[in-house]
Coordinates of C-alpha atoms in Angstrom, one line a residue:
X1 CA 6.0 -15.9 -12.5
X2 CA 5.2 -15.8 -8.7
X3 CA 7.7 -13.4 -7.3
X4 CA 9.0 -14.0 -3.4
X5 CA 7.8 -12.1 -0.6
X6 CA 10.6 -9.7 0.5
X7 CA 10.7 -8.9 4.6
X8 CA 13.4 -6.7 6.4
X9 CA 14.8 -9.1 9.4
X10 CA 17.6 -6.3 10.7
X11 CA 19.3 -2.9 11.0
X12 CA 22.0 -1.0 11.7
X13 CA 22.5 2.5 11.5
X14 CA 25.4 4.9 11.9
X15 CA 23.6 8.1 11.7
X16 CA 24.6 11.7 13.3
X17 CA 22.0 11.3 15.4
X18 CA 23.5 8.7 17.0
X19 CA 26.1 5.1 16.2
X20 CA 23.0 2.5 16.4
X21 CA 19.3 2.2 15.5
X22 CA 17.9 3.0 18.7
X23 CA 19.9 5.9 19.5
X24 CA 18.8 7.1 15.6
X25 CA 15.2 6.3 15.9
X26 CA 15.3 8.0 19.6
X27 CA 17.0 11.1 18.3
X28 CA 14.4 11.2 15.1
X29 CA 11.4 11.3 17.8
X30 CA 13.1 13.2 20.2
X31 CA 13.3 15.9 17.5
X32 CA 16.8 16.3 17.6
X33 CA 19.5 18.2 15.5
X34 CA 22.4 16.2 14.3
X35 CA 23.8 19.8 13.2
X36 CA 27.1 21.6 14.4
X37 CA 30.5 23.6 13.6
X38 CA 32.6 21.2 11.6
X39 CA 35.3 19.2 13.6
X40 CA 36.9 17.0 10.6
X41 CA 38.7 20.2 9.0
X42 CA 38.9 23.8 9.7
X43 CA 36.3 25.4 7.6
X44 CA 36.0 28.9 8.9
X45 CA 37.2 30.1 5.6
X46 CA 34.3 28.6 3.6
X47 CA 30.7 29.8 3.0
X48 CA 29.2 26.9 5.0
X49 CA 31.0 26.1 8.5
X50 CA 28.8 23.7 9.8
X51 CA 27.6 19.5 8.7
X52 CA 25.6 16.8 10.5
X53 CA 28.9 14.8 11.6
X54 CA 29.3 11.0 12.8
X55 CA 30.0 11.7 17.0
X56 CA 32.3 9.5 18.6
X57 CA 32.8 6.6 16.2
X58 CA 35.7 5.0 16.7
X59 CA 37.1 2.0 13.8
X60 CA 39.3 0.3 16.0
X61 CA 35.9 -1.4 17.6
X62 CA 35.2 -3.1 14.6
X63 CA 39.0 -3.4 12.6
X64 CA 42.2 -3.7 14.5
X65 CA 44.6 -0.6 13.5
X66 CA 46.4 -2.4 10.4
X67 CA 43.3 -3.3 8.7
X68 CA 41.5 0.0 9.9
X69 CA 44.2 2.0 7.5
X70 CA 43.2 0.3 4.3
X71 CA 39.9 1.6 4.8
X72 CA 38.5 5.1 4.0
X73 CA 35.5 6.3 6.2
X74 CA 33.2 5.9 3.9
X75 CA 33.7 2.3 4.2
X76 CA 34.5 2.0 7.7
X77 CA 31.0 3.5 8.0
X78 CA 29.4 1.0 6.2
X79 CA 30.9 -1.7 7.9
X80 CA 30.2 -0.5 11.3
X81 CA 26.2 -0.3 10.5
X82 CA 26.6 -3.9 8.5
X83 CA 27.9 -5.7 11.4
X84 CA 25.2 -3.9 13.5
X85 CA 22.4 -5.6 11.0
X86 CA 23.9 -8.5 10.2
X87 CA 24.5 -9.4 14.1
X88 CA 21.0 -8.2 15.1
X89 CA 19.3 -10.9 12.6
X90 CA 21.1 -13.2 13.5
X91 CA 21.5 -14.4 9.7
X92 CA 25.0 -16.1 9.4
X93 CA 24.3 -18.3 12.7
X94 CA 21.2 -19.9 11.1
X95 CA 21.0 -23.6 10.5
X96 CA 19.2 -22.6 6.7
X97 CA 22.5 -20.0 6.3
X98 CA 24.3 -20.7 2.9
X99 CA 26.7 -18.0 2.1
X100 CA 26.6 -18.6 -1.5
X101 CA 22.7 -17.7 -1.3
X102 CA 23.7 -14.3 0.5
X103 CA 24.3 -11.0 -0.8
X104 CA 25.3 -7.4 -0.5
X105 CA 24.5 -4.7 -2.4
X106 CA 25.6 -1.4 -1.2
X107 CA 25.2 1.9 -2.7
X108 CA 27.8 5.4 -2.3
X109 CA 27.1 8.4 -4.1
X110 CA 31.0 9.6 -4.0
X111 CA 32.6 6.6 -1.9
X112 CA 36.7 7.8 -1.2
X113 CA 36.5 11.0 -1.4
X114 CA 38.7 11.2 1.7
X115 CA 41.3 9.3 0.8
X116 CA 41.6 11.2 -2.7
X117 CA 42.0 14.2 -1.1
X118 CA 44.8 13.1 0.7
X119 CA 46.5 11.2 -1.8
X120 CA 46.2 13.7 -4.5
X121 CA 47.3 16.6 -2.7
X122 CA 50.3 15.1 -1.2
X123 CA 51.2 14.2 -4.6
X124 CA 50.4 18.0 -5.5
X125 CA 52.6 19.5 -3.0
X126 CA 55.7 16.7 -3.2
X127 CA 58.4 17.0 -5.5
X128 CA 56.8 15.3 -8.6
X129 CA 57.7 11.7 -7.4
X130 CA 54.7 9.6 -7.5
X131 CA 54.7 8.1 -4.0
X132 CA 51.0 6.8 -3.6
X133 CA 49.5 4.9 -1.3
X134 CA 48.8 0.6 -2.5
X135 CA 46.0 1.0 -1.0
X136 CA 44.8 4.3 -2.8
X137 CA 42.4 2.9 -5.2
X138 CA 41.0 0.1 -3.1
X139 CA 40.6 2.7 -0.2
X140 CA 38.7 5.1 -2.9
X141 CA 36.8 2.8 -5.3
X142 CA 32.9 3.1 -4.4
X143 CA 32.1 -0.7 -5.4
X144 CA 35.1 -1.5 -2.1
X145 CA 32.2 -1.1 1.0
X146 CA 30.3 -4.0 0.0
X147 CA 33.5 -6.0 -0.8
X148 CA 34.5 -5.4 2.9
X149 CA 31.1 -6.7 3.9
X150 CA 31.4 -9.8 1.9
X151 CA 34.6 -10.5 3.6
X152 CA 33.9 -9.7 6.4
X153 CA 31.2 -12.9 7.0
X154 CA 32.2 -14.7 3.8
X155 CA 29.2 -14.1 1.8
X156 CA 29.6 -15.1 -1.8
X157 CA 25.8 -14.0 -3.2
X158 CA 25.6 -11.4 -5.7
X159 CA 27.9 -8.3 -4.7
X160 CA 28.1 -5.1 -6.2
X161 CA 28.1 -1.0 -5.5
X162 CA 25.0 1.0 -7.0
X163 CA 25.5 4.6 -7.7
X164 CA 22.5 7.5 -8.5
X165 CA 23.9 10.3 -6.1
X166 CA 21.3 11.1 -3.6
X167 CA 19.3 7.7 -4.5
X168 CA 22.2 5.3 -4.6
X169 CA 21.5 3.6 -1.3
X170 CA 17.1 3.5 -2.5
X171 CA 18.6 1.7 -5.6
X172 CA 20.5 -1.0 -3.7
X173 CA 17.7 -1.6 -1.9
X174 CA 15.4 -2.2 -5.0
X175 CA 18.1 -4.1 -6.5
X176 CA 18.1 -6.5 -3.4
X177 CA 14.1 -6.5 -3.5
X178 CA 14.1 -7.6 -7.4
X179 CA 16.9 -10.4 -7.2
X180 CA 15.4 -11.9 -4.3
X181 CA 11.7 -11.7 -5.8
X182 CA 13.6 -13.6 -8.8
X183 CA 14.9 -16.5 -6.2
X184 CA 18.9 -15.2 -7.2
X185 CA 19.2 -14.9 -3.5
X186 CA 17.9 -15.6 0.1
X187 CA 19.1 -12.6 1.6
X188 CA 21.0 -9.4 0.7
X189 CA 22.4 -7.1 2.9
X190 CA 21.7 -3.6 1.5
X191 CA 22.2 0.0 2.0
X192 CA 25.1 2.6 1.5
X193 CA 27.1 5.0 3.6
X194 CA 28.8 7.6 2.8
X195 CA 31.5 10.1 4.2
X196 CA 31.8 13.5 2.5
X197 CA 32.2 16.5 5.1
X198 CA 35.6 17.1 3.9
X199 CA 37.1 19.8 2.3
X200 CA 36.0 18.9 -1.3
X201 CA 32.5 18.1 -0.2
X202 CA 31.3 20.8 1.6
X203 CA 33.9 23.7 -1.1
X204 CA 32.1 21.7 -4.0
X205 CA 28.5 21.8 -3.0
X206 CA 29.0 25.9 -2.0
X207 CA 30.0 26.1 -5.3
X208 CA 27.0 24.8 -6.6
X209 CA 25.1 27.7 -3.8
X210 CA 23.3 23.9 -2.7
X211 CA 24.2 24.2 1.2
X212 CA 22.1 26.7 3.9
X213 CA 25.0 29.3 4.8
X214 CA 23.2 29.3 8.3
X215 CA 26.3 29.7 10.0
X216 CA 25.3 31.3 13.5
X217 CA 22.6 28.9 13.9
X218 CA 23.6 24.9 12.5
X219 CA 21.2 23.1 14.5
X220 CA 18.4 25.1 12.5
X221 CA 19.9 25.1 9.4
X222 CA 17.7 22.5 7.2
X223 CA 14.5 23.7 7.5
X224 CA 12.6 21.4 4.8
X225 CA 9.3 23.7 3.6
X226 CA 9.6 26.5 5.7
X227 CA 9.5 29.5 4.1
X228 CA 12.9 30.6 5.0
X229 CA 15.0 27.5 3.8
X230 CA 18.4 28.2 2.2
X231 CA 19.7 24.9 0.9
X232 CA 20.4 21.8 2.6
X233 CA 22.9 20.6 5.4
X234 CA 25.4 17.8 4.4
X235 CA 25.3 14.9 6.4
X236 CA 27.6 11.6 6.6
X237 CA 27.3 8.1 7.9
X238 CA 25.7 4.8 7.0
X239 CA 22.5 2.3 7.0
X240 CA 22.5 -1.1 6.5
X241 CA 18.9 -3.7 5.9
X242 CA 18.7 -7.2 5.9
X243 CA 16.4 -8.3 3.2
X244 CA 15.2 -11.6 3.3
X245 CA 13.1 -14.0 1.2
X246 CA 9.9 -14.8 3.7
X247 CA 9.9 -18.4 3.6
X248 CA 13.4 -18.7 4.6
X249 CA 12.7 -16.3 7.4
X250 CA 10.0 -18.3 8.6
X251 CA 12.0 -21.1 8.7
X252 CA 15.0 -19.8 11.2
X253 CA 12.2 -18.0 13.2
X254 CA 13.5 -14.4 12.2
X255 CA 12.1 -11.3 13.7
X256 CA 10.5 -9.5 10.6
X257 CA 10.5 -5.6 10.9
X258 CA 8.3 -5.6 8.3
X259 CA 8.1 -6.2 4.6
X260 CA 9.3 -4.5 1.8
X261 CA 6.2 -4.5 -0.7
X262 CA 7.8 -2.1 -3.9
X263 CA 10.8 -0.4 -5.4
X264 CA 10.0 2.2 -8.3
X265 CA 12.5 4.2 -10.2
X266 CA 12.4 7.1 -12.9
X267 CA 14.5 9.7 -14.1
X268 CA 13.7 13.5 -14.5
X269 CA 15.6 13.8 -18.2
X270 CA 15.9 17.6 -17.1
X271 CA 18.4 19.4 -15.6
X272 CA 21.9 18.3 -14.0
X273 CA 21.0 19.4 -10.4
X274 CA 17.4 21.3 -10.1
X275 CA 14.2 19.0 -10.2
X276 CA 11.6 19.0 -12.7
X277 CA 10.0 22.1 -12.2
X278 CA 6.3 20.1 -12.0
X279 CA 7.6 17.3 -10.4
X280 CA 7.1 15.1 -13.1
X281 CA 10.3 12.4 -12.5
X282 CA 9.1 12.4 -8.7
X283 CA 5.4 11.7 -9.8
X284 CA 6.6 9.2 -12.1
X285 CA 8.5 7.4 -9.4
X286 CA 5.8 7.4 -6.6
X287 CA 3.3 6.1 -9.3
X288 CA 6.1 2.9 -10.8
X289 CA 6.3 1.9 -6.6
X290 CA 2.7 2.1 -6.0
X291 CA 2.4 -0.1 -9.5
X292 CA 5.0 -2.4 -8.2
X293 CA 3.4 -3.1 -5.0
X294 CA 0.1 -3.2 -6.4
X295 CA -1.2 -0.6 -3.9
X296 CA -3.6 2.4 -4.1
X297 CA -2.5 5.6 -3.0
X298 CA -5.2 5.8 -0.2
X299 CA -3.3 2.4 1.3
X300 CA -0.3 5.0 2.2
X301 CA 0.0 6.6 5.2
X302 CA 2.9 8.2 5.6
X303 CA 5.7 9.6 2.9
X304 CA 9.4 10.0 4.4
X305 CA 10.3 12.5 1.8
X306 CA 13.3 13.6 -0.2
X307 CA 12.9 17.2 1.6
X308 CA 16.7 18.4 1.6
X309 CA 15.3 22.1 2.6
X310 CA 16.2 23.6 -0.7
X311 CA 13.8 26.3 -2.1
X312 CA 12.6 24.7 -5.8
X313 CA 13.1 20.7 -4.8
X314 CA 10.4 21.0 -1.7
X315 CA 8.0 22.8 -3.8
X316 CA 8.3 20.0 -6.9
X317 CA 8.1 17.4 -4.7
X318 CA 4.8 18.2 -3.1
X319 CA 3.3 18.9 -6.3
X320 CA 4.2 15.4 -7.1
X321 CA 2.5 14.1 -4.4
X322 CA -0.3 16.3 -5.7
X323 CA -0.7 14.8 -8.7
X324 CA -0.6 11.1 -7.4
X325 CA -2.4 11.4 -4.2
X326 CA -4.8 13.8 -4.8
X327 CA -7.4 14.6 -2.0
X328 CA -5.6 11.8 0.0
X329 CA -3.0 13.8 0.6
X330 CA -4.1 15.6 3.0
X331 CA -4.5 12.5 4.8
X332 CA -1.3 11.7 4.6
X333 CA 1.6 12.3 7.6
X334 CA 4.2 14.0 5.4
X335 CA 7.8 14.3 7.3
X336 CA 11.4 15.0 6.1
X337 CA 14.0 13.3 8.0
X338 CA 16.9 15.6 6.5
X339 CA 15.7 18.5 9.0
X340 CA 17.7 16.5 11.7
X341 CA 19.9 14.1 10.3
X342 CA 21.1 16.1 7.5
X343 CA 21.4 15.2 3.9
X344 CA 23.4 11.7 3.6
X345 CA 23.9 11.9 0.0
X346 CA 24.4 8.0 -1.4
X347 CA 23.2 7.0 2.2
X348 CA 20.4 9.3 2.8
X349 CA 18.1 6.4 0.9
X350 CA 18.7 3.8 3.5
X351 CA 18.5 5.6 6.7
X352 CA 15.1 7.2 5.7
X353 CA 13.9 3.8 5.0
X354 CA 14.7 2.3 8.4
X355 CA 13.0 5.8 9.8
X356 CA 10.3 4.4 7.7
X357 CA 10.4 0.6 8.9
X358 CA 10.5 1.4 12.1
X359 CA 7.2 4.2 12.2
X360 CA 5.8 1.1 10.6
X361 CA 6.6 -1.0 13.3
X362 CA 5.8 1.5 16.0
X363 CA 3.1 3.1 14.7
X364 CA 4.8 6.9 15.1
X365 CA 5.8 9.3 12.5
X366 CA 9.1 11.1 13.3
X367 CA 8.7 15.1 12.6
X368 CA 10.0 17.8 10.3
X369 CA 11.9 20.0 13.0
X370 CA 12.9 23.6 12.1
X371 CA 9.3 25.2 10.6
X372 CA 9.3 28.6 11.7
X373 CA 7.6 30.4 9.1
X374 CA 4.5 28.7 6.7
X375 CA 5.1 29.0 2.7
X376 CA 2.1 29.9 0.7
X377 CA 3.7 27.7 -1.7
X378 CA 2.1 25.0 0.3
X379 CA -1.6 24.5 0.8
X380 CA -2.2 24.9 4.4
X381 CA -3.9 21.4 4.9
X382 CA -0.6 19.3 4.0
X383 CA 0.4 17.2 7.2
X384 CA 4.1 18.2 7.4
X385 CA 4.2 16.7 10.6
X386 CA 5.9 19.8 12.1
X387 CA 8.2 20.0 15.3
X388 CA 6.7 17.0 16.9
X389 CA 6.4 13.4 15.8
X390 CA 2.8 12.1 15.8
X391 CA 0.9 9.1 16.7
X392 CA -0.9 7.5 13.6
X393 CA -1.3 3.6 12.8
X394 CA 1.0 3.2 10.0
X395 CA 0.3 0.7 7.9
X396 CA 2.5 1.7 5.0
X397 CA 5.3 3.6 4.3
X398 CA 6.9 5.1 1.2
X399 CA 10.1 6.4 1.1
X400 CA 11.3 9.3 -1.7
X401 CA 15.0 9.8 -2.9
X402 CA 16.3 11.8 -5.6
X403 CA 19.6 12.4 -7.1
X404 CA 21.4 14.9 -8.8
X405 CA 21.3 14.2 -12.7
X406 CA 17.7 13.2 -12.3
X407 CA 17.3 9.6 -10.4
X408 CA 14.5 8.9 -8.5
X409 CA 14.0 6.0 -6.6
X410 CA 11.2 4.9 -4.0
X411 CA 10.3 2.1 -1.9
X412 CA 7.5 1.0 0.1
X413 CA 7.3 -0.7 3.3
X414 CA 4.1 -2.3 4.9
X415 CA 3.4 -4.2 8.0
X416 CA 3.9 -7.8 7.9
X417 CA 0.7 -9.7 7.7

């Protein structure tokens, strides 16, 4: 069968680094924290006290206030970045657009956690009378964002939530890439958001001893393969792609970004939370995208990694790349996002590939910020791309998520040509 080229034709990005792409992709190069003391709750009783937060989003610039309150964050985020990508491409004021050939798939590792916090625990502390919100489920369901979306611009294309934890937002995207491959769509809007520094989120993932207890210094928290790391730093917010079949592109004179060549997936059949101690789901996965986009490892140039800064996952995940890349490897620019964005959970997929679409397009890697210390764990000639983002032509990006319960998921992006 003769699959459909696949090209990326917009993005939006609602990041704590910063509410659109530029100010995201600035922060990344810039080498910026999105750390700090919590502000959505008072957590100075818990073990970790600080998050990379959303700054100064406001819903009421995309919903009036009615509408606005039958949303949870986690949605509201995923609109905001949506409209950003759907606006930028210009897609639904095309002459060729045909909302029945247009899609969104959006993935949420937890989706309304908010919202069932608050509903729950009023009902906890009430007098027994069930008094819950209509809107409860609909506010809390993770399937809901991409719902929102749909409505939003009347697209009636395939529409659905994925969920893989950490690679939710990796597996909407290769969802999108396959059905539009298949001709079942022109273009998907893809991605995930997600919205869990909350009480529940940051007293569940201490429990777990997953987050860096860094409290007197947040902005250095996630330090990804320094010797020192602790665990990772929760992050929130949302990413959003426009995927579009290339011909159809061509045709309305799109601006393509560049073009998504592979999606692989795999699962670690280990452990609920800890990686495969040799890496082996990770290897699997980096070897089922390179298959896909019928590349060799040396065509890569640069690996945004999964990275969260925890002490076993960073070690398994470069001996994965180990055992794929071999000697290239140490060719390779190597650089984990999470040191300043934070770990999106469900959304951390999607905003690491547009950090990897857009050092495609301009040719620069964003750094690993926060290496203090080397780990002999890690031979000395790996290209972490420490402190400072490089200059390197980069022709081809691949992009690393894994989830707790063992998905992997990884897509590649390569200049358009």
């Amino acid at each position: 069968m003769n699959l459909k080229r696949v090209v990326v034709t917009g993005l939006g990005a609602l990041t704590p680094l910063g509410n659109s792409v530029n100010d995201y992709w600035n922060g990344l190069i810039q080498g910026v924290s999105g750390a700090g003391l919590i502000t959505r709750f008072d957590a100075s009783k818990f073990k970790t006290q600080f998050a990379c937060e959303v700054k100064d989003f406001d819903p009421l610039t995309i919903l009036d206030r009615k509408e606005a309150r039958k949303l949870d964050l986690f949605s509201q985020f995923g609109l905001a970045s949506a409209i950003q990508a759907v606006e930028e491409s210009g897609i639904v004021t095309a002459k060729n657009f045909n909302p029945d050939r247009v899609g969104v798939i959006w993935g949420s590792g937890i989706g309304g956690l908010r919202t069932f916090i608050d509903e729950t625990s009023a009902y906890a502390t009430g007098d027994g009378t069930p008094r819950f919100n209509p809107f409860f489920i609909p506010k809390m369901i993770v399937d809901i964002a991409a719902g929102h979306i749909s409505m939003r611009y009347g697209l009636r294309g395939p529409n659905y939530a994925t969920v893989s934890a950490c690679a939710s937002s990796t597996n909407a995207i290769i969802d999108s890439l396959m059905l539009i491959r298949l001709g079942k769509a022109d273009v998907i809007v893809t991605g995930g958001s997600e919205a869990a520094v909350n009480e529940a989120g940051i007293g569940g993932f201490n429990a777990m001893h997953a987050l860096s207890e860094r409290n007197d210094s947040p902005k250095t928290a996630s330090r990804p393969f320094d010797k020192d790391r602790d665990g990772f730093v929760l992050g929130e917010g949302s990413g959003a792609i426009i995927l579009e079949e290339l011909e159809h592109a061509l045709a309305r004179g799109a601006t393509i970004y560049a073009e998504l060549v592979g999606g692989g997936m795999s699962a670690d059949a280990h452990h609920l939370t800890a990686p495969h101690p040799e890496g082996l789901g990770a290897l699997n996965v980096m070897k089922n995208v390179l298959d896909d986009a019928g590349m060799k490892p040396e065509e890569i140039d640069y690996i945004n990694v999964h990275g969260t800064s925890t002490p076993l996952g960073d070690i398994s995940e470069v001996k994965a790349i180990s055992g794929v890349f071999g000697d290239h490897a140490f060719n390779l620019n190597i650089s984990s996002t999470k040191s300043m964005t934070g770990h999106l959970l469900g959304a951390a997929g999607v905003i690491e590939a547009i950090a990897s679409v857009l050092a495609v397009k301009n040719d620069m890697v964003p750094p690993t910020i926060n290496h203090f210390t080397d780990d002999d764990s890690f031979d000395k000639r790996y290209n972490f791309t420490f402190n400072k983002a490089q200059q390197r032509t980069v022709n081809a990006a691949l992009s690393n998520t894994f989830g707790f319960g063992g998905h992997n998921a990884s897509v590649i992006f390569r200049k358009f040509k």
